[in-house]
Short mmCIF file of N, CA, C and O in Angstrom, two decimals:
data_model
loop_
_atom_site.label_atom_id
_atom_site.label_comp_id
_atom_site.label_asym_id
_atom_site.label_seq_id
_atom_site.Cartn_x
_atom_site.Cartn_y
_atom_site.Cartn_z
N MET V 17 9.87 -36.26 2.65
CA MET V 17 10.92 -34.46 1.76
C MET V 17 10.46 -34.56 0.43
O MET V 17 10.93 -35.00 -0.07
N THR V 18 10.10 -33.82 0.18
CA THR V 18 9.92 -33.84 -1.26
C THR V 18 11.52 -33.19 -1.67
O THR V 18 11.74 -31.67 -1.38
N LEU V 19 11.08 -33.21 -3.29
CA LEU V 19 12.23 -32.52 -3.76
C LEU V 19 12.21 -31.32 -4.90
O LEU V 19 10.78 -31.24 -5.39
N LYS V 20 13.06 -30.50 -4.66
CA LYS V 20 12.68 -28.92 -5.88
C LYS V 20 12.58 -29.53 -7.15
O LYS V 20 13.34 -30.50 -7.33
N PRO V 21 11.67 -28.42 -8.32
CA PRO V 21 12.01 -29.26 -9.73
C PRO V 21 13.25 -28.99 -10.00
O PRO V 21 14.29 -29.90 -10.93
N TRP V 22 14.50 -28.17 -8.87
CA TRP V 22 15.20 -27.86 -9.72
C TRP V 22 16.75 -29.20 -9.94
O TRP V 22 17.74 -29.92 -9.99
N ALA V 23 16.39 -29.53 -8.31
CA ALA V 23 16.99 -30.71 -7.19
C ALA V 23 16.60 -32.37 -8.19
O ALA V 23 17.41 -32.73 -8.70
N TRP V 24 15.24 -32.22 -8.80
CA TRP V 24 14.94 -33.05 -10.35
C TRP V 24 16.02 -32.91 -11.24
O TRP V 24 16.45 -34.23 -11.74
N ALA V 25 15.73 -31.50 -11.76
CA ALA V 25 16.75 -31.37 -12.72
C ALA V 25 18.20 -31.96 -13.26
O ALA V 25 19.06 -32.32 -13.86
N GLY V 26 18.64 -31.63 -11.97
CA GLY V 26 20.01 -31.70 -11.69
C GLY V 26 20.44 -33.14 -11.34
O GLY V 26 21.17 -33.96 -11.93
N ILE V 27 19.45 -34.42 -10.80
CA ILE V 27 19.52 -35.78 -10.73
C ILE V 27 19.04 -36.53 -12.22
O ILE V 27 20.12 -37.33 -12.77
N GLY V 28 18.80 -35.66 -13.51
CA GLY V 28 18.55 -36.02 -14.34
C GLY V 28 19.72 -35.72 -15.05
O GLY V 28 20.07 -36.79 -16.03
N VAL V 29 20.31 -34.89 -14.17
CA VAL V 29 20.96 -34.38 -15.76
C VAL V 29 22.55 -35.44 -15.56
O VAL V 29 22.98 -35.74 -16.25
N CYS V 30 22.18 -35.78 -13.77
CA CYS V 30 23.43 -36.53 -13.61
C CYS V 30 23.65 -37.81 -14.33
O CYS V 30 24.62 -38.28 -14.17
N GLY V 31 22.40 -38.69 -14.39
CA GLY V 31 22.25 -39.72 -14.63
C GLY V 31 22.06 -39.77 -16.16
O GLY V 31 23.17 -40.71 -16.75
N ALA V 32 22.27 -39.20 -16.96
CA ALA V 32 22.08 -38.83 -18.17
C ALA V 32 23.82 -39.12 -18.61
O ALA V 32 24.13 -39.60 -18.86
N GLY V 33 24.78 -38.20 -17.42
CA GLY V 33 25.62 -38.16 -17.34
C GLY V 33 26.99 -39.41 -17.25
O GLY V 33 27.69 -39.91 -17.92
N VAL V 34 25.68 -40.17 -16.95
CA VAL V 34 26.46 -41.58 -16.14
C VAL V 34 26.32 -42.51 -17.05
O VAL V 34 27.39 -43.38 -17.28
N ALA V 35 24.94 -42.43 -17.42
CA ALA V 35 24.30 -43.59 -18.64
C ALA V 35 25.63 -43.00 -19.82
O ALA V 35 26.24 -43.66 -20.69
N THR V 36 25.97 -41.66 -20.64
CA THR V 36 27.13 -41.38 -21.69
C THR V 36 28.17 -41.59 -21.53
O THR V 36 28.87 -42.13 -22.04
N LEU V 37 28.94 -41.31 -20.15
CA LEU V 37 30.22 -42.43 -19.89
C LEU V 37 30.51 -43.50 -19.97
O LEU V 37 31.03 -43.95 -20.26
N VAL V 38 29.57 -44.29 -19.02
CA VAL V 38 29.46 -45.73 -19.78
C VAL V 38 29.35 -46.18 -21.16
O VAL V 38 30.27 -47.30 -21.59
N GLY V 39 29.01 -45.51 -21.02
CA GLY V 39 28.38 -45.83 -22.90
C GLY V 39 30.20 -45.52 -23.47
O GLY V 39 30.20 -46.80 -24.78
N PHE V 40 30.31 -44.59 -23.63
CA PHE V 40 31.66 -44.40 -24.51
C PHE V 40 32.86 -44.87 -23.54
O PHE V 40 33.42 -45.74 -24.26
N ALA V 41 32.72 -45.78 -22.46
CA ALA V 41 33.79 -46.50 -21.69
C ALA V 41 33.63 -47.52 -22.64
O ALA V 41 34.75 -48.27 -23.04
N PHE V 42 32.30 -48.44 -22.89
CA PHE V 42 32.42 -49.31 -24.20
C PHE V 42 32.31 -48.81 -25.26
O PHE V 42 33.43 -50.47 -25.88
N VAL V 43 32.86 -48.15 -25.72
CA VAL V 43 33.27 -48.36 -27.10
C VAL V 43 34.72 -47.67 -26.93
O VAL V 43 35.17 -48.22 -28.11
N ASP V 44 35.30 -46.38 -26.17
CA ASP V 44 36.73 -45.66 -26.60
C ASP V 44 36.74 -45.52 -24.72
O ASP V 44 36.23 -43.76 -25.20
N LEU V 45 38.10 -45.39 -24.45
CA LEU V 45 38.54 -45.49 -23.03
C LEU V 45 38.84 -44.40 -23.53
O LEU V 45 38.56 -43.35 -22.07
N GLY V 46 39.21 -43.91 -24.75
CA GLY V 46 40.30 -42.35 -24.16
C GLY V 46 39.19 -41.33 -24.42
O GLY V 46 39.57 -40.13 -23.86
N THR V 47 38.38 -41.14 -25.47
CA THR V 47 37.18 -40.45 -25.81
C THR V 47 36.30 -40.00 -24.21
O THR V 47 36.12 -39.15 -23.46
N ALA V 48 36.18 -41.55 -23.47
CA ALA V 48 35.53 -41.65 -22.28
C ALA V 48 36.36 -40.77 -21.43
O ALA V 48 35.37 -39.57 -20.65
N ASP V 49 37.46 -40.91 -21.34
CA ASP V 49 38.22 -39.35 -20.19
C ASP V 49 37.79 -38.33 -20.26
O ASP V 49 38.42 -37.93 -20.06
N GLN V 50 38.38 -37.98 -21.93
CA GLN V 50 38.11 -37.01 -22.05
C GLN V 50 37.04 -35.52 -21.70
O GLN V 50 36.69 -35.19 -21.18
N ILE V 51 35.70 -36.66 -22.07
CA ILE V 51 34.76 -36.13 -21.55
C ILE V 51 34.50 -35.64 -20.21
O ILE V 51 33.94 -35.32 -19.57
N ALA V 52 34.74 -36.92 -19.33
CA ALA V 52 35.07 -37.46 -18.46
C ALA V 52 35.26 -35.32 -16.94
O ALA V 52 35.34 -35.02 -16.68
N SER V 53 36.54 -35.69 -18.52
CA SER V 53 37.69 -34.68 -18.11
C SER V 53 36.76 -33.07 -17.72
O SER V 53 36.84 -31.84 -16.93
N VAL V 54 36.37 -32.62 -19.31
CA VAL V 54 35.15 -31.86 -19.45
C VAL V 54 34.35 -31.41 -18.34
O VAL V 54 34.45 -30.54 -17.68
N ALA V 55 33.45 -32.40 -17.68
CA ALA V 55 32.05 -32.66 -18.18
C ALA V 55 32.95 -32.10 -16.31
O ALA V 55 31.69 -31.33 -14.91
N GLY V 56 33.67 -32.58 -15.15
CA GLY V 56 33.88 -32.40 -14.63
C GLY V 56 34.81 -30.96 -14.54
O GLY V 56 34.42 -30.72 -13.00
N GLY V 57 35.09 -30.29 -14.87
CA GLY V 57 35.58 -29.18 -15.15
C GLY V 57 34.26 -28.87 -15.13
O GLY V 57 34.16 -27.42 -14.23
N SER V 58 33.48 -28.25 -16.09
CA SER V 58 31.84 -27.62 -16.24
C SER V 58 31.44 -28.83 -14.93
O SER V 58 30.28 -27.08 -14.23
N VAL V 59 31.09 -29.18 -13.98
CA VAL V 59 29.92 -29.64 -12.93
C VAL V 59 30.86 -28.53 -11.77
O VAL V 59 30.41 -27.69 -11.19
N GLY V 60 31.87 -28.76 -11.55
CA GLY V 60 32.61 -27.59 -10.46
C GLY V 60 32.66 -26.33 -10.95
O GLY V 60 32.26 -25.84 -9.37
N LEU V 61 33.03 -25.83 -12.08
CA LEU V 61 32.72 -23.89 -12.43
C LEU V 61 31.46 -23.99 -12.17
O LEU V 61 30.74 -22.97 -11.89
N PHE V 62 30.33 -24.80 -12.47
CA PHE V 62 28.77 -24.23 -12.11
C PHE V 62 28.84 -24.36 -10.13
O PHE V 62 27.86 -23.64 -10.07
N GLY V 63 28.49 -25.58 -9.68
CA GLY V 63 29.04 -25.56 -8.82
C GLY V 63 29.45 -24.58 -7.88
O GLY V 63 28.90 -24.21 -6.94
N PHE V 64 30.63 -23.83 -8.51
CA PHE V 64 30.89 -22.94 -7.53
C PHE V 64 30.30 -21.55 -7.33
O PHE V 64 29.57 -20.78 -6.69
N VAL V 65 29.28 -21.24 -8.91
CA VAL V 65 28.57 -19.82 -9.36
C VAL V 65 27.52 -20.33 -7.86
O VAL V 65 27.45 -19.36 -8.12
N LEU V 66 26.66 -21.48 -8.08
CA LEU V 66 26.31 -21.90 -6.97
C LEU V 66 25.96 -21.37 -6.05
O LEU V 66 24.81 -20.93 -5.38
N ALA V 67 27.61 -22.06 -5.84
CA ALA V 67 27.67 -21.40 -3.93
C ALA V 67 27.59 -20.20 -3.53
O ALA V 67 27.17 -19.66 -2.65
N VAL V 68 28.44 -19.48 -4.67
CA VAL V 68 28.26 -18.07 -4.49
C VAL V 68 26.71 -17.34 -4.73
O VAL V 68 26.30 -16.05 -3.93
N VAL V 69 26.13 -17.28 -5.83
CA VAL V 69 24.80 -17.42 -5.94
C VAL V 69 23.89 -17.34 -4.88
O VAL V 69 23.37 -16.30 -3.73
N ALA V 70 24.47 -18.69 -3.83
CA ALA V 70 23.31 -18.80 -2.77
C ALA V 70 23.93 -18.00 -1.79
O ALA V 70 23.29 -18.36 -0.66
N GLN V 71 25.40 -17.52 -1.48
CA GLN V 71 25.97 -17.06 -0.66
C GLN V 71 25.28 -16.02 -0.32
O GLN V 71 24.94 -15.22 0.50
N PHE V 72 25.28 -14.95 -1.51
CA PHE V 72 25.84 -14.04 -1.50
C PHE V 72 23.97 -13.25 -2.13
O PHE V 72 23.92 -11.28 -2.78
N GLY V 73 23.32 -13.78 -3.37
CA GLY V 73 22.45 -13.43 -3.81
C GLY V 73 21.09 -14.04 -3.69
O GLY V 73 21.51 -14.07 -2.95
N GLY V 74 20.49 -14.07 -4.70
CA GLY V 74 19.53 -15.34 -4.67
C GLY V 74 18.62 -13.93 -3.92
O GLY V 74 18.56 -12.79 -3.51
N SER V 75 16.73 -14.32 -3.94
CA SER V 75 15.88 -13.75 -3.15
C SER V 75 16.38 -13.65 -1.39
O SER V 75 16.05 -14.81 -0.81
N SER V 76 15.58 -12.59 -0.88
CA SER V 76 15.84 -12.78 0.74
C SER V 76 13.91 -12.81 0.74
O SER V 76 13.09 -12.22 -0.06
N ALA V 77 13.28 -12.72 2.17
CA ALA V 77 12.11 -12.43 2.42
C ALA V 77 11.55 -11.08 2.52
O ALA V 77 12.65 -10.32 2.79
N PRO V 78 10.65 -10.29 1.99
CA PRO V 78 10.30 -9.39 1.60
C PRO V 78 10.35 -8.95 2.81
O PRO V 78 10.37 -9.12 3.86
N PRO V 79 10.97 -7.15 2.99
CA PRO V 79 11.03 -6.38 4.31
C PRO V 79 9.62 -6.50 4.51
O PRO V 79 7.95 -5.95 3.90
N THR V 80 9.59 -5.85 6.10
CA THR V 80 8.22 -6.29 6.84
C THR V 80 7.68 -4.14 7.31
O THR V 80 8.02 -3.85 7.15
N PRO V 81 6.68 -4.07 6.74
CA PRO V 81 6.18 -2.50 6.00
C PRO V 81 6.41 -1.67 7.48
O PRO V 81 6.21 -2.67 8.65
N PRO V 82 7.06 -0.80 7.70
CA PRO V 82 6.92 -0.52 8.68
C PRO V 82 5.69 0.20 9.54
O PRO V 82 5.02 0.22 8.97
N THR V 83 6.06 -0.19 11.44
CA THR V 83 4.73 0.12 11.63
C THR V 83 4.33 1.47 12.16
O THR V 83 5.57 2.44 12.64
N ALA V 84 3.57 1.98 12.53
CA ALA V 84 3.23 3.01 12.84
C ALA V 84 3.82 3.80 14.35
O ALA V 84 3.60 2.95 15.36
N PRO V 85 3.95 5.07 14.11
CA PRO V 85 4.64 5.09 15.85
C PRO V 85 3.59 5.32 16.86
O PRO V 85 2.90 5.63 16.03
N ALA V 86 3.85 5.20 18.01
CA ALA V 86 3.35 4.92 19.21
C ALA V 86 2.92 6.50 18.97
O ALA V 86 4.17 7.53 18.73
N GLY V 87 1.71 7.15 19.08
CA GLY V 87 1.13 8.10 19.27
C GLY V 87 0.77 9.32 18.03
O GLY V 87 -0.10 10.16 18.35
N HIS V 88 0.47 9.04 16.99
CA HIS V 88 0.38 8.60 16.06
C HIS V 88 -1.09 8.10 15.38
O HIS V 88 -0.95 7.78 14.09
N THR V 89 -1.75 7.84 16.19
CA THR V 89 -3.29 7.11 15.93
C THR V 89 -4.52 8.21 15.54
O THR V 89 -4.20 8.87 16.21
N GLN V 90 -5.17 8.24 14.74
CA GLN V 90 -6.05 8.78 14.13
C GLN V 90 -7.62 8.75 15.57
O GLN V 90 -7.59 7.95 15.73
N VAL V 91 -7.42 9.80 16.12
CA VAL V 91 -8.36 9.97 17.11
C VAL V 91 -9.53 10.91 17.05
O VAL V 91 -8.77 12.24 16.15
N THR V 92 -10.76 10.52 17.07
CA THR V 92 -11.49 11.33 16.29
C THR V 92 -12.48 11.78 17.48
O THR V 92 -13.51 10.89 18.40
N ALA V 93 -13.27 13.17 17.75
CA ALA V 93 -14.44 13.10 18.15
C ALA V 93 -15.33 14.12 18.12
O ALA V 93 -15.04 15.40 17.60
N SER V 94 -16.80 13.35 17.68
CA SER V 94 -17.41 14.61 16.90
C SER V 94 -19.22 13.89 17.83
O SER V 94 -19.52 13.03 18.49
N GLY V 95 -19.61 15.11 18.15
CA GLY V 95 -20.89 15.45 18.58
C GLY V 95 -20.75 16.00 19.61
O GLY V 95 -20.06 16.60 20.68
N ALA V 96 -21.80 16.89 20.14
CA ALA V 96 -22.08 17.69 21.91
C ALA V 96 -21.33 16.54 23.07
O ALA V 96 -22.04 15.42 22.77
N GLY V 97 -20.04 17.26 23.45
CA GLY V 97 -19.52 16.31 24.38
C GLY V 97 -19.12 15.24 24.52
O GLY V 97 -18.61 14.58 25.27
N ALA V 98 -19.24 14.86 23.14
CA ALA V 98 -17.87 13.47 22.87
C ALA V 98 -16.59 14.21 23.61
O ALA V 98 -15.86 15.38 23.27
N ILE V 99 -15.72 12.41 23.96
CA ILE V 99 -14.66 12.41 24.48
C ILE V 99 -14.03 11.20 23.86
O ILE V 99 -14.27 10.25 23.87
N ALA V 100 -12.83 11.30 22.60
CA ALA V 100 -11.91 10.21 22.32
C ALA V 100 -10.19 10.33 22.60
O ALA V 100 -10.25 11.60 22.80
N ALA V 101 -10.01 9.20 23.22
CA ALA V 101 -8.61 9.45 23.41
C ALA V 101 -7.65 8.11 22.81
O ALA V 101 -8.22 7.40 23.13
N GLY V 102 -6.55 8.43 22.56
CA GLY V 102 -6.00 7.23 22.04
C GLY V 102 -5.00 6.48 22.96
O GLY V 102 -4.88 5.80 22.56
N GLY V 103 -5.58 7.13 24.18
CA GLY V 103 -3.96 5.74 25.68
C GLY V 103 -5.78 5.61 26.30
O GLY V 103 -6.79 5.58 26.32
N SER V 104 -5.10 5.49 27.62
CA SER V 104 -6.47 5.34 28.45
C SER V 104 -6.52 6.60 29.31
O SER V 104 -6.33 7.84 28.94
N ILE V 105 -8.14 6.82 30.22
CA ILE V 105 -8.66 8.23 30.75
C ILE V 105 -9.27 7.94 32.15
O ILE V 105 -9.39 6.36 32.61
N GLY V 106 -8.06 8.62 32.51
CA GLY V 106 -8.09 8.32 34.17
C GLY V 106 -9.76 8.52 34.81
O GLY V 106 -10.98 7.56 35.33
N ALA V 107 -10.32 9.73 34.18
CA ALA V 107 -11.77 10.22 34.24
C ALA V 107 -12.08 11.12 33.05
O ALA V 107 -11.79 11.55 32.93
N ALA V 108 -13.53 10.69 33.49
CA ALA V 108 -14.37 11.58 31.94
C ALA V 108 -15.21 11.44 32.36
O ALA V 108 -16.33 11.11 33.23
N SER V 109 -15.83 13.29 32.57
CA SER V 109 -17.73 13.66 32.44
C SER V 109 -17.25 14.11 31.10
O SER V 109 -17.25 15.24 30.67
N THR V 110 -18.72 13.99 30.49
CA THR V 110 -19.10 14.38 29.15
C THR V 110 -20.53 15.27 29.58
O THR V 110 -20.61 15.80 28.77
N GLY V 111 -21.34 15.32 30.44
CA GLY V 111 -22.35 16.57 31.02
C GLY V 111 -21.82 17.00 32.38
O GLY V 111 -20.84 17.50 32.55
N GLY V 112 -23.25 17.75 33.10
CA GLY V 112 -23.16 19.28 34.07
C GLY V 112 -22.25 18.01 35.07
O GLY V 112 -22.25 18.62 36.23
N ALA V 113 -22.82 17.04 35.58
CA ALA V 113 -22.48 16.24 36.59
C ALA V 113 -20.85 15.97 36.92
O ALA V 113 -20.27 15.39 36.04
N ALA V 114 -21.04 16.13 38.37
CA ALA V 114 -20.10 15.88 38.74
C ALA V 114 -19.44 13.89 38.87
O ALA V 114 -20.13 13.64 38.68
N LEU V 115 -18.10 13.82 38.23
CA LEU V 115 -17.40 12.17 38.41
C LEU V 115 -18.01 12.51 39.57
O LEU V 115 -17.66 12.45 40.94
N PRO V 116 -18.31 10.27 40.60
CA PRO V 116 -18.50 9.71 41.19
C PRO V 116 -17.12 10.03 41.53
O PRO V 116 -15.96 9.79 41.19
N ALA V 117 -17.25 10.37 43.78
CA ALA V 117 -15.80 9.82 43.59
C ALA V 117 -14.96 8.42 43.69
O ALA V 117 -16.12 7.33 43.47
N PRO V 118 -13.70 7.72 43.52
CA PRO V 118 -13.27 6.46 43.25
C PRO V 118 -13.54 5.69 44.03
O PRO V 118 -13.59 6.06 45.53
N ALA V 119 -13.90 4.52 44.16
CA ALA V 119 -13.97 3.74 45.53
C ALA V 119 -13.21 3.18 45.66
O ALA V 119 -12.73 3.64 47.08
N SER V 120 -11.38 3.28 45.54
CA SER V 120 -10.64 2.68 45.96
C SER V 120 -9.61 3.31 45.24
O SER V 120 -9.12 4.01 44.55
N PRO V 121 -8.34 3.69 45.77
CA PRO V 121 -7.77 4.12 45.14
C PRO V 121 -6.75 3.97 44.11
O PRO V 121 -6.64 2.98 44.24
N ALA V 122 -6.71 4.77 43.07
CA ALA V 122 -6.29 4.68 41.38
C ALA V 122 -4.61 3.42 42.06
O ALA V 122 -4.39 4.01 42.64
N PRO V 123 -4.40 2.72 40.96
CA PRO V 123 -3.30 1.60 41.26
C PRO V 123 -2.48 2.75 40.70
O PRO V 123 -2.09 3.63 40.02
N SER V 124 -1.22 1.91 40.81
CA SER V 124 0.38 2.40 40.09
C SER V 124 -0.47 2.23 38.91
O SER V 124 -1.12 1.93 38.01
N PRO V 125 0.08 3.75 38.10
CA PRO V 125 -0.43 3.18 36.42
C PRO V 125 1.25 2.63 35.35
O PRO V 125 1.83 2.01 35.94
N THR V 126 0.17 1.58 34.51
CA THR V 126 0.76 0.75 33.37
C THR V 126 0.78 1.25 32.25
O THR V 126 0.24 2.30 32.10
N PRO V 127 2.16 0.41 31.82
CA PRO V 127 2.07 0.82 30.57
C PRO V 127 0.98 0.69 29.72
O PRO V 127 -0.11 -0.49 29.88
N ALA V 128 0.25 1.82 28.80
CA ALA V 128 -1.28 1.33 28.29
C ALA V 128 -0.63 1.19 27.02
O ALA V 128 0.48 0.41 26.08
N PRO V 129 -2.28 -0.18 26.61
CA PRO V 129 -1.60 -0.78 25.73
C PRO V 129 -1.91 -0.01 24.49
O PRO V 129 -2.12 1.08 24.35
N ALA V 130 -1.20 -0.98 22.61
CA ALA V 130 -0.95 0.11 21.54
C ALA V 130 -2.62 0.62 21.83
O ALA V 130 -4.08 -0.60 21.63
N PRO V 131 -3.35 1.36 21.46
CA PRO V 131 -4.29 1.67 20.80
C PRO V 131 -4.12 0.98 19.49
O PRO V 131 -3.90 0.58 18.74
N PRO V 132 -5.66 0.58 19.09
CA PRO V 132 -5.90 0.26 18.22
C PRO V 132 -6.15 0.58 16.37
O PRO V 132 -6.00 1.58 16.38
N ALA V 133 -5.63 -0.18 15.77
CA ALA V 133 -5.22 0.05 14.62
C ALA V 133 -6.29 0.91 13.39
O ALA V 133 -5.48 1.99 12.92
N GLY V 134 -7.42 0.10 13.84
CA GLY V 134 -7.89 1.46 13.67
C GLY V 134 -8.36 2.95 13.36
O GLY V 134 -9.35 4.15 13.44
N GLY V 135 -7.83 3.25 15.15
CA GLY V 135 -8.28 3.87 15.67
C GLY V 135 -8.94 4.48 16.39
O GLY V 135 -9.94 3.42 16.91
N VAL V 136 -9.08 5.62 17.33
CA VAL V 136 -9.97 5.51 18.22
C VAL V 136 -11.48 6.84 17.93
O VAL V 136 -10.74 7.88 17.30
N THR V 137 -13.09 5.95 17.89
CA THR V 137 -14.03 6.93 17.40
C THR V 137 -14.23 7.40 17.61
O THR V 137 -15.43 5.92 18.66
N ALA V 138 -15.54 8.99 19.05
CA ALA V 138 -16.44 8.56 19.88
C ALA V 138 -17.25 9.73 19.20
O ALA V 138 -16.44 10.81 18.38
N SER V 139 -18.09 9.69 18.98
CA SER V 139 -19.39 10.60 18.01
C SER V 139 -20.94 10.31 18.42
O SER V 139 -21.12 9.19 18.94
N GLY V 140 -21.54 10.88 18.69
CA GLY V 140 -22.66 11.05 19.34
C GLY V 140 -22.72 12.34 20.96
O GLY V 140 -21.58 12.53 20.97
N THR V 141 -23.63 12.50 21.26
CA THR V 141 -24.27 13.28 22.15
C THR V 141 -22.84 12.85 23.36
O THR V 141 -23.67 11.85 23.34
N GLY V 142 -22.22 13.22 23.94
CA GLY V 142 -21.92 12.16 25.48
C GLY V 142 -21.45 10.97 24.83
O GLY V 142 -21.25 10.95 26.18
N SER V 143 -20.58 11.13 23.89
CA SER V 143 -20.06 9.92 24.09
C SER V 143 -17.86 9.29 24.73
O SER V 143 -18.37 10.68 24.24
N ILE V 144 -17.82 8.40 24.59
CA ILE V 144 -16.53 7.93 25.88
C ILE V 144 -16.71 6.81 24.97
O ILE V 144 -16.79 6.23 24.88
N ALA V 145 -14.76 7.15 24.13
CA ALA V 145 -13.81 6.69 23.81
C ALA V 145 -12.68 6.38 23.84
O ALA V 145 -11.62 6.92 24.11
N ALA V 146 -11.90 5.27 24.24
CA ALA V 146 -10.60 5.37 25.13
C ALA V 146 -9.70 4.00 23.99
O ALA V 146 -10.85 3.24 23.67
N GLY V 147 -8.54 4.41 23.35
CA GLY V 147 -8.03 3.11 23.02
C GLY V 147 -7.03 2.47 24.31
O GLY V 147 -6.59 1.74 23.95
N GLY V 148 -7.17 2.43 25.32
CA GLY V 148 -6.84 2.00 26.44
C GLY V 148 -7.83 1.76 28.07
O GLY V 148 -9.24 1.62 27.36
N ASP V 149 -7.82 2.08 29.39
CA ASP V 149 -8.63 1.51 29.77
C ASP V 149 -8.59 3.53 30.37
O ASP V 149 -8.30 4.52 29.66
N ILE V 150 -10.64 3.43 30.80
CA ILE V 150 -10.97 4.31 31.13
C ILE V 150 -11.07 3.80 32.64
O ILE V 150 -12.49 2.86 32.94
N GLY V 151 -11.09 4.83 33.15
CA GLY V 151 -10.87 4.56 34.92
C GLY V 151 -12.42 5.25 35.52
O GLY V 151 -13.38 4.38 35.85
N THR V 152 -12.92 6.10 35.24
CA THR V 152 -14.11 7.15 35.55
C THR V 152 -14.98 7.73 35.05
O THR V 152 -14.30 8.56 33.79
N ALA V 153 -16.25 7.23 34.00
CA ALA V 153 -16.25 7.94 33.15
C ALA V 153 -17.84 8.58 33.65
O ALA V 153 -18.54 7.51 34.70
N SER V 154 -18.60 9.74 33.19
CA SER V 154 -19.58 9.86 33.35
C SER V 154 -20.12 10.90 32.35
O SER V 154 -19.91 11.58 31.43
N THR V 155 -21.48 10.28 31.69
CA THR V 155 -22.30 11.14 30.37
C THR V 155 -22.92 12.36 31.04
O THR V 155 -23.32 13.51 30.12
N GLY V 156 -23.25 12.01 32.03
CA GLY V 156 -23.55 12.98 32.71
C GLY V 156 -26.17 13.15 32.58
O GLY V 156 -26.08 14.67 32.51
N THR V 157 -26.17 11.83 31.01
CA THR V 157 -27.53 12.02 31.16
C THR V 157 -28.40 10.87 31.79
O THR V 157 -27.35 9.91 32.51
#
């Protein structure tokens, strides 16, 4: 575990204070007593202020940016017969051909996954794009 710079500074100040009090104790015990009283009161007040700042002030983690609500994804389709959907597509046909009959009955609907962050884009003739699953698709070409 490494200590932060403020912790090292606190250790240094405490060490200097102890050395000063020991030095004055050998020279004049009355003066050392008075210095210790003033230093003790000051350290107590300083500790109280730090406790209040730690409890109610200080910095916190920055707030997370809001996410876009579901359904507000950019969906773009360009080109003749292009299809783009922000969610799942059950069946899609871009040409004149009929959709092939599904091989099995459709499964029960499941919640669609979140669309991609960049949006959904279909460009070009007969293109199909979806932000979720595509059940059946026919481009007719």
